[in-house]
Structures are given as C-alpha cells and as structure tokens.
Short mmCIF file of C-alpha atoms in Angstrom, two decimals:
data_model
loop_
_atom_site.label_atom_id
_atom_site.label_comp_id
_atom_site.label_asym_id
_atom_site.label_seq_id
_atom_site.Cartn_x
_atom_site.Cartn_y
_atom_site.Cartn_z
CA VAL A 185 -34.40 77.52 0.01
CA VAL A 186 -33.24 74.60 -2.15
CA GLY A 187 -33.10 76.78 -5.25
CA GLY A 188 -30.72 79.24 -3.65
CA ASP A 189 -28.88 81.65 -5.93
CA GLU A 190 -30.27 80.04 -9.08
CA LEU A 191 -33.90 80.56 -8.07
CA ALA A 192 -33.18 84.12 -6.98
CA HIS A 193 -31.64 84.77 -10.38
CA HIS A 194 -34.77 83.57 -12.18
CA LEU A 195 -37.00 85.62 -9.90
CA ASP A 196 -35.03 88.71 -10.84
CA ALA A 197 -35.50 87.86 -14.52
CA ILE A 198 -39.26 87.39 -14.02
CA GLU A 199 -39.56 90.71 -12.20
CA ALA A 200 -37.56 92.46 -14.94
CA GLY A 201 -39.84 90.97 -17.59
CA VAL A 202 -42.97 92.05 -15.74
CA ALA A 203 -41.58 95.55 -15.19
CA GLY A 204 -40.79 95.77 -18.90
CA LEU A 205 -44.43 95.13 -19.76
CA GLY A 206 -45.58 97.93 -17.49
CA PRO A 207 -49.36 98.05 -16.80
CA LEU A 208 -49.86 95.46 -19.53
CA GLY A 209 -48.08 92.90 -17.35
CA ALA A 210 -51.01 92.62 -14.94
CA LEU A 211 -53.53 92.52 -17.80
CA ALA A 212 -51.54 89.81 -19.55
CA PHE A 213 -51.45 87.79 -16.34
CA ILE A 214 -55.22 88.15 -15.88
CA GLY A 215 -55.74 86.85 -19.41
CA LEU A 216 -53.33 83.98 -18.71
CA PHE A 217 -55.22 83.20 -15.50
CA VAL A 218 -58.56 82.98 -17.34
CA VAL A 219 -57.24 80.69 -20.08
CA ALA A 220 -55.06 78.46 -17.88
CA SER A 221 -57.63 78.11 -15.10
CA SER A 222 -60.35 77.24 -17.62
CA LEU A 223 -58.08 74.44 -18.87
CA LEU A 224 -57.92 73.16 -15.26
CA VAL A 225 -54.42 74.40 -14.48
CA PRO A 226 -54.43 74.62 -10.64
CA ASP A 227 -55.22 78.10 -9.35
CA THR A 228 -52.59 77.61 -6.64
CA LEU A 229 -49.80 77.61 -9.23
CA LEU A 230 -51.13 80.76 -10.87
CA CYS A 231 -51.50 82.56 -7.54
CA VAL A 232 -47.96 81.64 -6.46
CA ILE A 233 -46.70 83.11 -9.74
CA ALA A 234 -48.73 86.28 -9.09
CA GLY A 235 -47.25 86.70 -5.62
CA ALA A 236 -43.69 86.13 -6.81
CA ALA A 237 -43.96 88.36 -9.89
CA PHE A 238 -46.15 91.25 -8.66
CA GLY A 239 -45.84 91.24 -4.85
CA MET A 240 -48.74 91.12 -2.42
CA ALA A 241 -50.62 94.28 -3.45
CA TRP A 242 -50.69 94.00 -7.23
CA GLY A 243 -50.53 90.21 -7.06
CA SER A 244 -53.75 90.20 -5.04
CA VAL A 245 -55.45 92.51 -7.53
CA ALA A 246 -54.33 90.51 -10.57
CA GLY A 247 -55.03 87.13 -8.95
CA GLY A 248 -58.42 88.16 -7.58
CA LEU A 249 -59.64 89.71 -10.83
CA GLY A 250 -58.28 86.77 -12.82
CA PHE A 251 -60.12 84.29 -10.60
CA LEU A 252 -63.46 86.14 -10.73
CA LEU A 253 -63.28 86.66 -14.49
CA ALA A 254 -62.25 83.03 -15.03
CA SER A 255 -65.14 81.84 -12.85
CA ALA A 256 -67.60 83.93 -14.87
CA VAL A 257 -66.23 82.57 -18.15
CA GLN A 258 -66.45 79.00 -16.85
CA TYR A 259 -70.03 79.58 -15.71
CA VAL A 260 -71.06 80.84 -19.16
CA LEU A 261 -69.28 77.97 -20.92
CA ALA A 262 -70.88 75.39 -18.62
CA SER A 263 -74.39 76.82 -18.78
CA ARG A 264 -74.52 77.59 -22.51
CA VAL A 265 -71.96 75.48 -24.36
CA LEU A 266 -70.74 72.51 -22.35
CA THR A 267 -73.85 71.58 -20.36
CA ALA A 268 -74.50 68.22 -22.03
CA ARG A 269 -70.84 67.20 -21.88
CA ILE A 270 -70.51 68.13 -18.21
CA ASP A 271 -73.75 66.32 -17.38
CA ARG A 272 -72.36 63.17 -19.00
CA GLN A 273 -69.17 63.46 -16.96
CA THR A 274 -70.97 64.05 -13.67
CA ALA A 275 -73.31 61.13 -14.37
CA ARG A 276 -70.23 58.88 -14.31
CA ARG A 277 -69.15 60.30 -10.95
CA PRO A 278 -71.81 59.75 -8.27
CA ARG A 279 -70.27 62.22 -5.83
CA LEU A 280 -70.30 65.10 -8.36
CA ALA A 281 -73.84 64.21 -9.41
CA ALA A 282 -74.90 64.25 -5.76
CA ILE A 283 -73.27 67.68 -5.32
CA GLN A 284 -75.22 68.94 -8.33
CA ARG A 285 -78.52 67.74 -6.86
CA ALA A 286 -77.69 69.17 -3.44
CA VAL A 287 -76.76 72.56 -4.91
CA GLN A 288 -80.03 72.72 -6.82
CA ARG A 289 -81.90 72.24 -3.53
CA ASP A 290 -79.83 74.69 -1.44
CA GLN A 291 -78.06 77.03 -3.85
CA GLY A 292 -76.68 79.75 -1.57
CA ARG A 293 -75.37 77.86 1.46
CA LEU A 294 -73.98 74.87 -0.38
CA GLN A 295 -72.21 76.97 -3.02
CA VAL A 296 -70.35 78.74 -0.22
CA LEU A 297 -69.40 75.44 1.40
CA VAL A 298 -68.21 73.95 -1.90
CA ARG A 299 -65.99 77.01 -2.46
CA LEU A 300 -64.41 76.46 0.95
CA ALA A 301 -63.87 72.74 0.43
CA PRO A 302 -60.58 71.42 -1.05
CA LEU A 303 -61.87 71.14 -4.63
CA ASN A 304 -60.48 72.55 -7.87
CA PRO A 305 -62.21 75.96 -8.27
CA ALA A 306 -62.61 75.63 -12.05
CA THR A 307 -64.20 72.18 -11.71
CA VAL A 308 -66.61 73.64 -9.15
CA SER A 309 -67.48 76.50 -11.53
CA TYR A 310 -68.16 74.10 -14.39
CA VAL A 311 -70.34 71.83 -12.25
CA LEU A 312 -72.28 74.75 -10.79
CA GLY A 313 -72.76 76.36 -14.19
CA ALA A 314 -74.10 73.11 -15.62
CA SER A 315 -76.39 72.86 -12.57
CA ARG A 316 -78.10 76.04 -13.81
CA VAL A 317 -77.67 77.96 -10.58
CA ARG A 318 -78.33 81.69 -10.72
CA PHE A 319 -75.36 83.86 -11.67
CA GLY A 320 -75.73 86.30 -8.75
CA PRO A 321 -75.36 83.73 -5.94
CA PHE A 322 -72.65 82.03 -8.00
CA ILE A 323 -70.45 85.16 -8.00
CA VAL A 324 -71.18 85.87 -4.33
CA ALA A 325 -70.00 82.35 -3.46
CA CYS A 326 -66.83 82.95 -5.51
CA LEU A 327 -65.96 85.84 -3.20
CA VAL A 328 -65.73 83.37 -0.31
CA HIS A 329 -62.76 81.74 -2.06
CA LEU A 330 -60.75 84.98 -2.22
CA PRO A 331 -59.06 84.62 1.22
CA ASN A 332 -57.69 81.26 0.09
CA LEU A 333 -56.35 82.91 -3.08
CA LEU A 334 -54.74 85.67 -1.02
CA PHE A 335 -52.88 83.10 1.04
CA GLU A 336 -51.65 81.35 -2.12
CA ILE A 337 -50.45 84.72 -3.44
CA TYR A 338 -48.72 85.29 -0.11
CA LEU A 339 -47.09 81.88 -0.54
CA GLY A 340 -45.50 83.09 -3.78
CA TYR A 341 -44.47 86.38 -2.20
CA ALA A 342 -42.90 84.62 0.82
CA SER A 343 -41.23 81.99 -1.34
CA LYS A 344 -39.47 84.70 -3.31
CA HIS A 345 -38.06 86.27 -0.17
CA LEU A 346 -37.06 82.92 1.31
CA ALA A 347 -35.28 82.01 -1.92
CA ARG A 348 -33.35 85.26 -1.83
CA ALA A 349 -32.53 84.70 1.82
CA SER A 350 -30.88 81.41 0.85
CA SER A 351 -28.40 83.34 -1.29
CA SER A 352 -25.11 83.91 0.49
CA SER A 353 -24.99 87.46 -0.78
CA ALA A 354 -28.50 88.37 0.36
CA LYS A 355 -29.01 90.55 3.40
CA VAL A 356 -32.36 89.79 5.00
CA GLU A 357 -33.49 90.76 8.48
CA PRO A 358 -34.04 87.64 10.65
CA LEU A 359 -37.23 89.14 12.08
CA HIS A 360 -38.62 89.48 8.56
CA LEU A 361 -37.96 85.80 7.89
CA VAL A 362 -39.61 84.85 11.20
CA MET A 363 -42.70 86.89 10.32
CA LEU A 364 -42.87 85.26 6.89
CA GLY A 365 -42.66 81.83 8.50
CA VAL A 366 -45.32 82.63 11.10
CA GLY A 367 -47.62 83.92 8.37
CA LEU A 368 -47.17 80.75 6.31
CA VAL A 369 -47.85 78.44 9.28
CA ALA A 370 -50.90 80.42 10.40
CA GLY A 371 -52.30 80.53 6.87
CA ILE A 372 -51.85 76.81 6.32
CA ALA A 373 -53.49 75.99 9.66
CA ALA A 374 -56.49 78.23 8.93
CA ILE A 375 -57.02 76.80 5.45
CA VAL A 376 -56.77 73.19 6.68
CA ILE A 377 -59.27 73.77 9.49
CA VAL A 378 -61.80 75.64 7.35
CA SER A 379 -61.53 73.31 4.37
CA ARG A 380 -61.96 70.18 6.50
CA ARG A 381 -65.07 71.56 8.17
CA ALA A 382 -66.49 72.66 4.84
CA HIS A 383 -65.71 69.27 3.34
CA ARG A 384 -67.61 67.51 6.12
CA ALA A 385 -70.57 69.86 5.66
CA VAL A 386 -70.61 69.22 1.90
CA LEU A 387 -70.54 65.45 2.47
CA GLU A 388 -73.46 65.73 4.89
CA ALA A 389 -75.45 67.77 2.36
CA VAL A 390 -74.62 65.24 -0.36
CA GLU A 391 -75.78 62.36 1.83
CA ASP A 392 -79.01 64.22 2.56
CA GLY A 393 -79.48 64.76 -1.19
CA GLN A 394 -78.86 61.09 -1.90
CA ARG A 395 -81.41 60.05 0.72
CA GLY A 396 -83.87 62.54 -0.73
CA GLY A 397 -83.28 61.20 -4.23
CA ALA A 398 -83.82 57.64 -3.04
CA MET A 399 -87.07 58.62 -1.34
CA ASP A 400 -88.29 60.40 -4.48
CA ALA A 401 -87.47 57.33 -6.58
CA ALA A 402 -89.30 55.07 -4.12
CA ALA A 403 -92.35 57.35 -4.22
CA LEU A 404 -92.39 57.23 -8.02
CA ARG A 405 -92.29 53.44 -7.95
#
C-alpha cells in the first residue's frame, strides 16, 4: 500500500523479466532458492518473491521444489562436509545442543515439531543433518513445513495485488481485496497458533533430554 504506483511499476518489470525467461524462469528461481537458503537467507523473503513473480500456482511449485531441494543439499552438506563445524557451533549454544540430543532420541516426532516451530528452516536442516538422522524421516518432516511456505507465497501474491490496488489507476474489485485480507489474517492466525504450540512441545522435549543427559552423567560418575 505504501509503495503505491512505484511498487506496482517494479512488479510489472519483475513479471516481464520472468516472462522473458520462459520455463527457465522457474528453474532459475529454484536454483536461487537453493543457494540463497543455504546461505541462511530467510525462506520467507524467497517465498514472497515467488508469490509476487509467479503467482500462487507456479509460485507454489517453484517455492516448494526449491525448499525441498535446498533442504536435501543442506542435509548432505551437514552430514558429510560441515559436521565438525556445526558440532562446534551447537556446543556453544546449549539450546541447539539439547535439540540435537532430543532429536537423536525421538527422530520422527521431534523433527516434525521442529519444522513447525518458528526456527530458520536452513538452520534446522543443518542441525538435523549434523545429528545424523536418517534421510527418509528428514524429508518427510520437511513436508510438514510446506503449508507455512504456501502461506508465505500467498503473502507475496496478495502483496502484489494490494500494491496495485493502491494505484489510483488500478481497478480492483472490493470483494477481491476483502478476500485477500481475510486470507492473510486467517493464515497469520493459524501459523501463530501452530508455531507456538510446536515451540512449547520442542521446549518440553529439550527439557526432557537435558534431564536425561544429567541422569546419564550422574550414573557415569
């Protein structure tokens, strides 16, 4: 809304550039998603770009494939190349180290909860890969994060239409704007509720893991 005509102008330029690339546009975005996400660029930013540039349908395909491929790449890097470095980093952060121990004890359930919690997806992939979890459950847990990605893609799609609606020359149906607004509010509410519950569940699992680790240490002494 604040951007107005200027933002709408840039969106048109982005769409024209994507259309000029043809089918290669989506492939180029998937490659960008893998590289940028692996460098810890927030997935939210990438998904908003996907929604604004490709729309909901193709944006969902490009964003979803980009996320899954990026997660697989991060898993391989963490489990085969960066394991020692990630272990050193997690050792300095008690909460991440506790998550690692908890995941090793309860791989399936806790991986799903961690994917639903408000944590950077790439950081989660690196930590899980270094934890030496199995690849199959790792990918299955990644699928749980897809609804959150779809909402972020919808955020980009809706933002584009709202920006165009702010232009004095744009003709947008009021009902369409209302539906966009309702969708945004409902999506935000659902994500907040689910992520908070998942966060609490992860903290409980971490506390259980810490108590278990303390008991194991006491038994060794």
